[in-house]
mmCIF file of C-alpha atoms and ligand atoms in Angstrom:
data_model
loop_
_atom_site.group_PDB
_atom_site.id
_atom_site.type_symbol
_atom_site.label_atom_id
_atom_site.label_comp_id
_atom_site.label_asym_id
_atom_site.label_seq_id
_atom_site.Cartn_x
_atom_site.Cartn_y
_atom_site.Cartn_z
ATOM 1 C CA MET A 855 -0.618 -5.756 31.962
ATOM 2 C CA SER A 856 -0.151 -3.376 34.558
ATOM 3 C CA ASP A 857 -2.215 0.137 35.349
ATOM 4 C CA ARG A 858 -0.177 3.210 34.787
ATOM 5 C CA VAL A 859 -3.274 3.547 32.294
ATOM 6 C CA ALA A 860 -5.809 2.214 33.435
ATOM 7 C CA GLY A 861 -9.255 3.068 32.211
ATOM 8 C CA ARG A 862 -7.784 5.817 29.698
ATOM 9 C CA VAL A 863 -8.535 5.699 26.040
ATOM 10 C CA ALA A 864 -6.321 6.834 23.789
ATOM 11 C CA ILE A 865 -5.490 7.012 19.995
ATOM 12 C CA VAL A 866 -2.135 6.192 18.108
ATOM 13 C CA THR A 867 -1.935 7.084 14.677
ATOM 14 C CA GLY A 868 0.763 5.551 12.765
ATOM 15 C CA ALA A 869 -0.154 2.395 14.628
ATOM 16 C CA ALA A 870 0.834 -0.368 11.941
ATOM 17 C CA SER A 871 4.148 -0.101 12.389
ATOM 18 C CA GLY A 872 7.421 1.125 14.076
ATOM 19 C CA ILE A 873 6.808 3.367 16.529
ATOM 20 C CA GLY A 874 3.018 3.794 16.691
ATOM 21 C CA GLU A 875 3.060 0.126 16.683
ATOM 22 C CA ALA A 876 5.074 -0.080 20.077
ATOM 23 C CA SER A 877 3.030 2.685 21.816
ATOM 24 C CA ALA A 878 -0.010 1.459 21.218
ATOM 25 C CA ILE A 879 1.048 -2.168 22.680
ATOM 26 C CA ARG A 880 2.713 -0.228 25.562
ATOM 27 C CA LEU A 881 -0.321 1.891 26.631
ATOM 28 C CA ALA A 882 -2.575 -1.070 25.663
ATOM 29 C CA GLU A 883 0.084 -3.374 28.769
ATOM 30 C CA GLU A 884 -0.331 -0.700 30.593
ATOM 31 C CA GLY A 885 -4.115 -0.948 30.459
ATOM 32 C CA ALA A 886 -5.151 2.151 27.616
ATOM 33 C CA SER A 887 -8.305 0.916 25.315
ATOM 34 C CA VAL A 888 -6.673 1.913 22.396
ATOM 35 C CA ILE A 889 -7.414 2.767 18.870
ATOM 36 C CA CYS A 890 -4.550 2.095 16.585
ATOM 37 C CA ALA A 891 -5.282 4.237 13.574
ATOM 38 C CA ASP A 892 -3.123 4.452 10.273
ATOM 39 C CA LEU A 893 -3.436 4.452 6.355
ATOM 40 C CA ASN A 894 -2.368 1.260 6.410
ATOM 41 C CA ALA A 895 -5.695 -0.959 7.321
ATOM 42 C CA GLU A 896 -4.138 -4.234 7.057
ATOM 43 C CA GLY A 897 -1.425 -3.123 9.542
ATOM 44 C CA ALA A 898 -3.749 -0.825 12.098
ATOM 45 C CA GLU A 899 -5.757 -4.054 12.468
ATOM 46 C CA GLN A 900 -2.753 -6.448 12.537
ATOM 47 C CA THR A 901 -1.598 -4.202 15.478
ATOM 48 C CA ALA A 902 -4.983 -4.375 17.311
ATOM 49 C CA GLN A 903 -5.437 -8.018 16.999
ATOM 50 C CA ALA A 904 -2.129 -8.522 18.875
ATOM 51 C CA ILE A 905 -2.952 -6.622 21.920
ATOM 52 C CA VAL A 906 -6.408 -8.702 21.881
ATOM 53 C CA ALA A 907 -4.599 -11.657 21.584
ATOM 54 C CA LYS A 908 -3.020 -10.844 25.090
ATOM 55 C CA GLY A 909 -5.470 -9.772 26.881
ATOM 56 C CA GLY A 910 -5.429 -5.659 26.188
ATOM 57 C CA THR A 911 -8.711 -3.596 24.725
ATOM 58 C CA ALA A 912 -7.843 -2.150 20.740
ATOM 59 C CA ILE A 913 -9.461 -1.685 17.495
ATOM 60 C CA GLY A 914 -8.425 -1.438 14.224
ATOM 61 C CA TYR A 915 -9.252 1.547 12.108
ATOM 62 C CA THR A 916 -8.192 2.887 9.002
ATOM 63 C CA ILE A 917 -7.532 7.187 8.531
ATOM 64 C CA ASP A 918 -5.659 9.139 6.101
ATOM 65 C CA ILE A 919 -4.788 11.890 8.961
ATOM 66 C CA SER A 920 -4.092 14.681 6.333
ATOM 67 C CA ASP A 921 -8.063 14.812 5.918
ATOM 68 C CA SER A 922 -9.780 16.819 8.775
ATOM 69 C CA ALA A 923 -13.158 15.350 8.596
ATOM 70 C CA GLN A 924 -11.761 11.696 8.712
ATOM 71 C CA CYS A 925 -9.897 13.000 12.257
ATOM 72 C CA ASP A 926 -13.346 14.347 13.079
ATOM 73 C CA VAL A 927 -14.960 11.239 12.324
ATOM 74 C CA ILE A 928 -11.777 8.709 14.639
ATOM 75 C CA VAL A 929 -12.581 11.215 17.410
ATOM 76 C CA ALA A 930 -16.029 11.235 17.596
ATOM 77 C CA LYS A 931 -15.796 6.921 17.474
ATOM 78 C CA ALA A 932 -13.646 6.649 20.206
ATOM 79 C CA VAL A 933 -16.075 8.595 22.200
ATOM 80 C CA SER A 934 -18.743 6.246 21.281
ATOM 81 C CA THR A 935 -16.874 3.292 21.219
ATOM 82 C CA TYR A 936 -15.294 3.654 24.550
ATOM 83 C CA GLY A 937 -16.614 7.044 25.976
ATOM 84 C CA ALA A 938 -14.025 9.410 26.018
ATOM 85 C CA ILE A 939 -10.826 10.526 24.258
ATOM 86 C CA ASP A 940 -7.730 10.881 26.789
ATOM 87 C CA ILE A 941 -5.098 10.168 25.146
ATOM 88 C CA LEU A 942 -3.729 11.085 21.819
ATOM 89 C CA VAL A 943 -0.697 10.167 20.428
ATOM 90 C CA ASN A 944 0.206 12.430 17.091
ATOM 91 C CA ASN A 945 2.623 9.804 15.736
ATOM 92 C CA ALA A 946 1.996 8.875 11.843
ATOM 93 C CA GLY A 947 4.746 10.569 9.668
ATOM 94 C CA VAL A 948 6.142 10.687 6.294
ATOM 95 C CA ASN A 949 9.570 10.979 5.375
ATOM 96 C CA LEU A 950 10.086 12.195 1.770
ATOM 97 C CA PRO A 951 14.006 13.320 1.108
ATOM 98 C CA GLY A 952 15.531 15.054 -0.964
ATOM 99 C CA VAL A 953 18.012 17.538 -3.244
ATOM 100 C CA PHE A 954 15.529 20.844 -1.889
ATOM 101 C CA HIS A 955 15.583 22.521 -5.635
ATOM 102 C CA GLU A 956 14.143 18.977 -7.336
ATOM 103 C CA VAL A 957 11.890 18.591 -4.569
ATOM 104 C CA THR A 958 8.300 18.540 -6.329
ATOM 105 C CA ASN A 959 4.957 20.452 -4.934
ATOM 106 C CA ALA A 960 3.726 17.050 -4.267
ATOM 107 C CA THR A 961 6.427 16.156 -1.796
ATOM 108 C CA ILE A 962 5.858 18.995 0.323
ATOM 109 C CA GLU A 963 2.163 18.911 0.366
ATOM 110 C CA ARG A 964 2.309 15.451 1.354
ATOM 111 C CA THR A 965 5.101 15.842 4.145
ATOM 112 C CA LEU A 966 3.087 18.976 5.536
ATOM 113 C CA SER A 967 -0.519 17.699 5.353
ATOM 114 C CA VAL A 968 0.885 14.196 7.037
ATOM 115 C CA ASN A 969 2.938 15.945 9.680
ATOM 116 C CA VAL A 970 1.779 18.966 10.684
ATOM 117 C CA MET A 971 -1.557 19.575 9.710
ATOM 118 C CA GLY A 972 -3.137 15.597 10.844
ATOM 119 C CA ALA A 973 -1.550 16.526 13.991
ATOM 120 C CA MET A 974 -3.239 19.985 13.882
ATOM 121 C CA TYR A 975 -6.576 18.360 12.814
ATOM 122 C CA LEU A 976 -6.424 15.352 15.085
ATOM 123 C CA THR A 977 -5.921 17.787 18.348
ATOM 124 C CA ARG A 978 -8.874 20.564 17.453
ATOM 125 C CA ALA A 979 -10.994 17.222 17.002
ATOM 126 C CA ALA A 980 -9.705 15.834 20.625
ATOM 127 C CA LEU A 981 -9.776 19.224 22.664
ATOM 128 C CA PRO A 982 -13.832 19.816 23.160
ATOM 129 C CA HIS A 983 -13.757 16.134 24.648
ATOM 130 C CA MET A 984 -10.392 16.266 26.578
ATOM 131 C CA LEU A 985 -11.982 20.598 27.886
ATOM 132 C CA LYS A 986 -15.241 18.377 29.328
ATOM 133 C CA ASN A 987 -13.391 15.869 31.294
ATOM 134 C CA SER A 988 -10.810 18.146 32.545
ATOM 135 C CA ARG A 989 -8.362 15.370 31.516
ATOM 136 C CA GLY A 990 -6.039 14.926 28.142
ATOM 137 C CA SER A 991 -2.737 14.333 27.194
ATOM 138 C CA ILE A 992 -1.591 14.764 23.754
ATOM 139 C CA VAL A 993 2.018 13.475 23.132
ATOM 140 C CA ASN A 994 3.079 14.642 19.576
ATOM 141 C CA MET A 995 6.000 12.805 17.477
ATOM 142 C CA SER A 996 8.627 15.697 16.334
ATOM 143 C CA SER A 997 12.386 14.538 15.376
ATOM 144 C CA VAL A 998 15.644 15.251 15.845
ATOM 145 C CA ASN A 999 14.983 16.764 12.582
ATOM 146 C CA GLY A 1000 12.433 19.379 14.484
ATOM 147 C CA LEU A 1001 15.897 20.789 16.458
ATOM 148 C CA VAL A 1002 18.631 20.060 14.688
ATOM 149 C CA SER A 1003 18.782 19.173 10.382
ATOM 150 C CA GLU A 1004 20.409 16.827 8.459
ATOM 151 C CA PRO A 1005 21.304 16.540 4.479
ATOM 152 C CA PHE A 1006 18.110 16.097 2.055
ATOM 153 C CA LEU A 1007 15.511 16.519 5.035
ATOM 154 C CA SER A 1008 15.200 20.327 4.785
ATOM 155 C CA VAL A 1009 11.046 19.928 3.816
ATOM 156 C CA TYR A 1010 11.098 16.745 6.549
ATOM 157 C CA SER A 1011 13.067 19.362 8.944
ATOM 158 C CA ALA A 1012 10.186 21.972 8.509
ATOM 159 C CA SER A 1013 7.541 19.749 9.776
ATOM 160 C CA LYS A 1014 9.337 18.445 12.414
ATOM 161 C CA GLY A 1015 10.282 21.914 13.240
ATOM 162 C CA ALA A 1016 6.156 23.048 13.298
ATOM 163 C CA ILE A 1017 5.297 20.623 15.732
ATOM 164 C CA VAL A 1018 7.721 21.897 18.308
ATOM 165 C CA MET A 1019 6.469 25.029 18.154
ATOM 166 C CA PHE A 1020 2.821 23.561 17.902
ATOM 167 C CA THR A 1021 3.857 21.520 20.506
ATOM 168 C CA ARG A 1022 4.502 24.472 22.978
ATOM 169 C CA GLY A 1023 1.424 26.648 21.757
ATOM 170 C CA ILE A 1024 -1.069 24.236 22.451
ATOM 171 C CA ALA A 1025 0.862 23.555 25.869
ATOM 172 C CA LEU A 1026 0.109 27.391 26.849
ATOM 173 C CA ASP A 1027 -2.893 27.789 25.647
ATOM 174 C CA TYR A 1028 -4.438 24.966 27.777
ATOM 175 C CA ALA A 1029 -1.797 24.962 30.767
ATOM 176 C CA LYS A 1030 -4.796 25.564 33.085
ATOM 177 C CA THR A 1031 -7.281 23.042 31.748
ATOM 178 C CA GLY A 1032 -5.887 19.547 32.930
ATOM 179 C CA ILE A 1033 -4.791 19.027 29.175
ATOM 180 C CA ARG A 1034 -1.009 18.805 28.711
ATOM 181 C CA CYS A 1035 0.705 18.385 25.367
ATOM 182 C CA ASN A 1036 4.546 17.479 24.898
ATOM 183 C CA ALA A 1037 7.000 16.409 21.885
ATOM 184 C CA ILE A 1038 8.965 13.552 21.508
ATOM 185 C CA CYS A 1039 12.281 14.014 19.590
ATOM 186 C CA PRO A 1040 13.744 10.657 18.541
ATOM 187 C CA GLY A 1041 16.361 10.114 16.657
ATOM 188 C CA TRP A 1042 18.037 7.737 14.587
ATOM 189 C CA VAL A 1043 15.173 4.390 15.136
ATOM 190 C CA ASP A 1044 14.990 1.189 13.282
ATOM 191 C CA THR A 1045 12.229 1.729 11.343
ATOM 192 C CA PRO A 1046 10.919 2.015 7.974
ATOM 193 C CA ILE A 1047 10.224 5.652 7.467
ATOM 194 C CA ASN A 1048 13.966 5.698 7.257
ATOM 195 C CA HIS A 1049 14.283 3.443 4.044
ATOM 196 C CA ALA A 1050 14.664 6.283 1.387
ATOM 197 C CA HIS A 1051 16.540 8.622 3.575
ATOM 198 C CA ALA A 1052 19.075 5.379 4.147
ATOM 199 C CA LYS A 1053 19.804 5.226 0.473
ATOM 200 C CA MET A 1054 20.310 8.239 -0.347
ATOM 201 C CA LEU A 1055 23.137 8.150 2.397
ATOM 202 C CA GLY A 1056 24.761 5.452 1.249
ATOM 203 C CA GLY A 1057 22.167 2.260 1.743
ATOM 204 C CA LEU A 1058 20.960 1.482 5.629
ATOM 205 C CA ASP A 1059 24.162 -1.415 5.490
ATOM 206 C CA HIS A 1060 26.211 1.831 5.707
ATOM 207 C CA VAL A 1061 24.442 4.180 7.760
ATOM 208 C CA TYR A 1062 24.744 1.380 10.547
ATOM 209 C CA LYS A 1063 28.202 0.544 10.157
ATOM 210 C CA THR A 1064 29.004 4.389 10.814
ATOM 211 C CA ILE A 1065 26.034 5.281 12.866
ATOM 212 C CA ASP A 1066 28.340 6.297 15.772
ATOM 213 C CA SER A 1067 28.998 9.218 13.685
ATOM 214 C CA PHE A 1068 25.892 10.750 14.614
ATOM 215 C CA GLN A 1069 24.370 9.074 17.050
ATOM 216 C CA PRO A 1070 26.979 8.442 19.806
ATOM 217 C CA ILE A 1071 25.605 5.702 21.311
ATOM 218 C CA GLY A 1072 26.311 3.665 18.499
ATOM 219 C CA ARG A 1073 23.372 1.857 17.742
ATOM 220 C CA PRO A 1074 19.786 3.063 16.109
ATOM 221 C CA GLY A 1075 17.185 3.300 18.730
ATOM 222 C CA THR A 1076 14.472 0.738 18.810
ATOM 223 C CA PRO A 1077 10.557 1.662 18.154
ATOM 224 C CA ARG A 1078 9.622 0.169 22.115
ATOM 225 C CA GLU A 1079 12.136 2.732 23.647
ATOM 226 C CA ILE A 1080 10.386 5.222 22.157
ATOM 227 C CA ALA A 1081 7.202 4.168 23.386
ATOM 228 C CA ASN A 1082 7.943 4.111 26.906
ATOM 229 C CA LEU A 1083 8.592 7.744 26.588
ATOM 230 C CA VAL A 1084 5.080 8.314 24.734
ATOM 231 C CA LEU A 1085 4.272 6.138 27.758
ATOM 232 C CA PHE A 1086 5.535 8.371 30.343
ATOM 233 C CA LEU A 1087 3.905 11.319 28.978
ATOM 234 C CA ALA A 1088 0.645 10.048 28.559
ATOM 235 C CA SER A 1089 0.383 8.764 32.303
ATOM 236 C CA ASP A 1090 0.063 10.587 35.153
ATOM 237 C CA GLU A 1091 3.525 10.068 36.350
ATOM 238 C CA ALA A 1092 3.925 13.529 33.809
ATOM 239 C CA SER A 1093 1.579 15.236 35.802
ATOM 240 C CA PHE A 1094 4.076 18.554 36.310
ATOM 241 C CA MET A 1095 5.244 18.494 32.228
ATOM 242 C CA THR A 1096 3.579 20.277 29.577
ATOM 243 C CA GLY A 1097 5.320 21.871 26.559
ATOM 244 C CA SER A 1098 8.429 19.703 26.669
ATOM 245 C CA ILE A 1099 10.485 18.549 24.301
ATOM 246 C CA VAL A 1100 11.786 15.626 25.183
ATOM 247 C CA SER A 1101 14.702 14.023 23.007
ATOM 248 C CA ALA A 1102 15.570 10.345 22.913
ATOM 249 C CA ASP A 1103 18.423 10.186 20.503
ATOM 250 C CA GLY A 1104 21.512 7.997 21.889
ATOM 251 C CA GLY A 1105 22.962 11.678 22.216
ATOM 252 C CA MET A 1106 22.572 12.701 18.461
ATOM 253 C CA THR A 1107 21.638 16.212 19.974
ATOM 254 C CA ALA A 1108 24.107 16.107 23.047
ATOM 255 C CA GLN A 1109 27.209 16.739 20.287
HETATM 256 N N1 NAD B 1117 12.159 5.712 12.908
HETATM 257 C C1 NAD B 1117 13.050 7.209 13.311
HETATM 258 O O1 NAD B 1117 13.969 7.480 13.406
HETATM 259 C C2 NAD B 1117 11.681 8.199 13.447
HETATM 260 C C3 NAD B 1117 13.152 9.561 14.144
HETATM 261 C C4 NAD B 1117 12.530 10.360 14.565
HETATM 262 C C5 NAD B 1117 10.936 10.938 14.583
HETATM 263 N N2 NAD B 1117 10.412 9.863 13.779
HETATM 264 C C6 NAD B 1117 8.988 9.950 14.000
HETATM 265 O O2 NAD B 1117 8.235 8.882 14.558
HETATM 266 C C7 NAD B 1117 7.219 8.582 13.705
HETATM 267 C C8 NAD B 1117 6.552 7.137 13.374
HETATM 268 O O3 NAD B 1117 7.907 6.663 12.465
HETATM 269 P P1 NAD B 1117 8.307 5.140 12.627
HETATM 270 O O4 NAD B 1117 9.562 6.034 12.361
HETATM 271 O O5 NAD B 1117 7.442 4.387 13.469
HETATM 272 O O6 NAD B 1117 7.914 4.993 11.033
HETATM 273 P P2 NAD B 1117 6.635 3.753 10.298
HETATM 274 O O7 NAD B 1117 7.225 4.518 8.620
HETATM 275 O O8 NAD B 1117 7.780 2.386 10.707
HETATM 276 O O9 NAD B 1117 5.469 4.094 10.791
HETATM 277 C C9 NAD B 1117 4.979 5.261 10.071
HETATM 278 C C10 NAD B 1117 3.128 4.908 10.240
HETATM 279 O O10 NAD B 1117 2.522 6.220 9.357
HETATM 280 C C11 NAD B 1117 1.420 5.635 8.936
HETATM 281 N N3 NAD B 1117 1.143 7.081 7.943
HETATM 282 C C12 NAD B 1117 1.526 7.806 7.235
HETATM 283 N N4 NAD B 1117 0.760 8.473 6.666
HETATM 284 C C13 NAD B 1117 -0.409 8.935 6.827
HETATM 285 C C14 NAD B 1117 -1.443 8.844 7.011
HETATM 286 N N5 NAD B 1117 -1.808 10.092 6.443
HETATM 287 N N6 NAD B 1117 -2.459 9.079 8.162
HETATM 288 C C15 NAD B 1117 -2.284 7.591 8.705
HETATM 289 N N7 NAD B 1117 -1.347 6.695 9.080
HETATM 290 C C16 NAD B 1117 -0.023 7.451 7.968
HETATM 291 C C17 NAD B 1117 2.327 4.798 8.094
HETATM 292 O O11 NAD B 1117 1.646 4.116 7.311
HETATM 293 C C18 NAD B 1117 3.510 4.059 8.753
HETATM 294 O O12 NAD B 1117 2.554 3.017 9.735
HETATM 295 C C19 NAD B 1117 7.059 9.882 12.702
HETATM 296 O O13 NAD B 1117 6.209 10.892 12.967
HETATM 297 C C20 NAD B 1117 8.294 10.225 12.199
HETATM 298 O O14 NAD B 1117 8.598 10.771 11.461
HETATM 299 C C21 NAD B 1117 10.973 8.553 13.696
#
């Protein structure tokens, strides 16, 4: 345990798995009290328990972030439990790949309601509390696909591009208030969200054997490598950064 975000209160969505789980753990290791939020109740609880077992402070919380009422309630819960909301990590997401002319309304609606509207609902709910304290850091999980697309990802890419511009908009509107908003664009990170896309590309083994064809570093990223960046942006170490779109992609967008 260290103290880079000591005394701060964080909500991390998608905390049951992958990047969100690693981010919740990383923030707690550096002193934050963390609400580990996810649609997957058991996974959210497991992440919180893992934090507590190591001496950190966390609770698991079940939420569907596509429901605005639930987003209001989780922010109220953070404030009533820990007294504030200082850090919001809008990380939960879905990736439902497809050939675009075959994509269903359900796929479009789910992708946009989770990946875009969920982040908007939570940000809107958190901002009044951050304004009251003149302090807040919002970290949005975009993707390299918010900057460049890949086969079968037109709907997902549209959602991640929206997050890039949402991040810039919030950064500008709140620049003078002590509230910062930045986005991270990860490349291919080894988590379950990619499994359906990998299947369409010939299977996960094939993707990993050929990964240097699109990710020059030649390997997938790890959730903790992205979580380290979440921690930095959430902390006061990034005090001059707002509206930044930061890639962590093993060189994918350097090509
Ligand atoms: N893994 C990658 O290669 C990669 C690359 C770029 C961006 N990202 C982004 O990183 C974020 C985290 O993804 P990950 O890779 O850790 O995937 P993951 O599948 O391991 O985790 C995603 C989590 O989000 C949760 N979730 C989904 N819908 C939800 C909802 N409506 N409400 C609450 N929780 C919900 C899931 O239950 C899951 O625990 C996503 O926004 C994803 O788009 C991932």
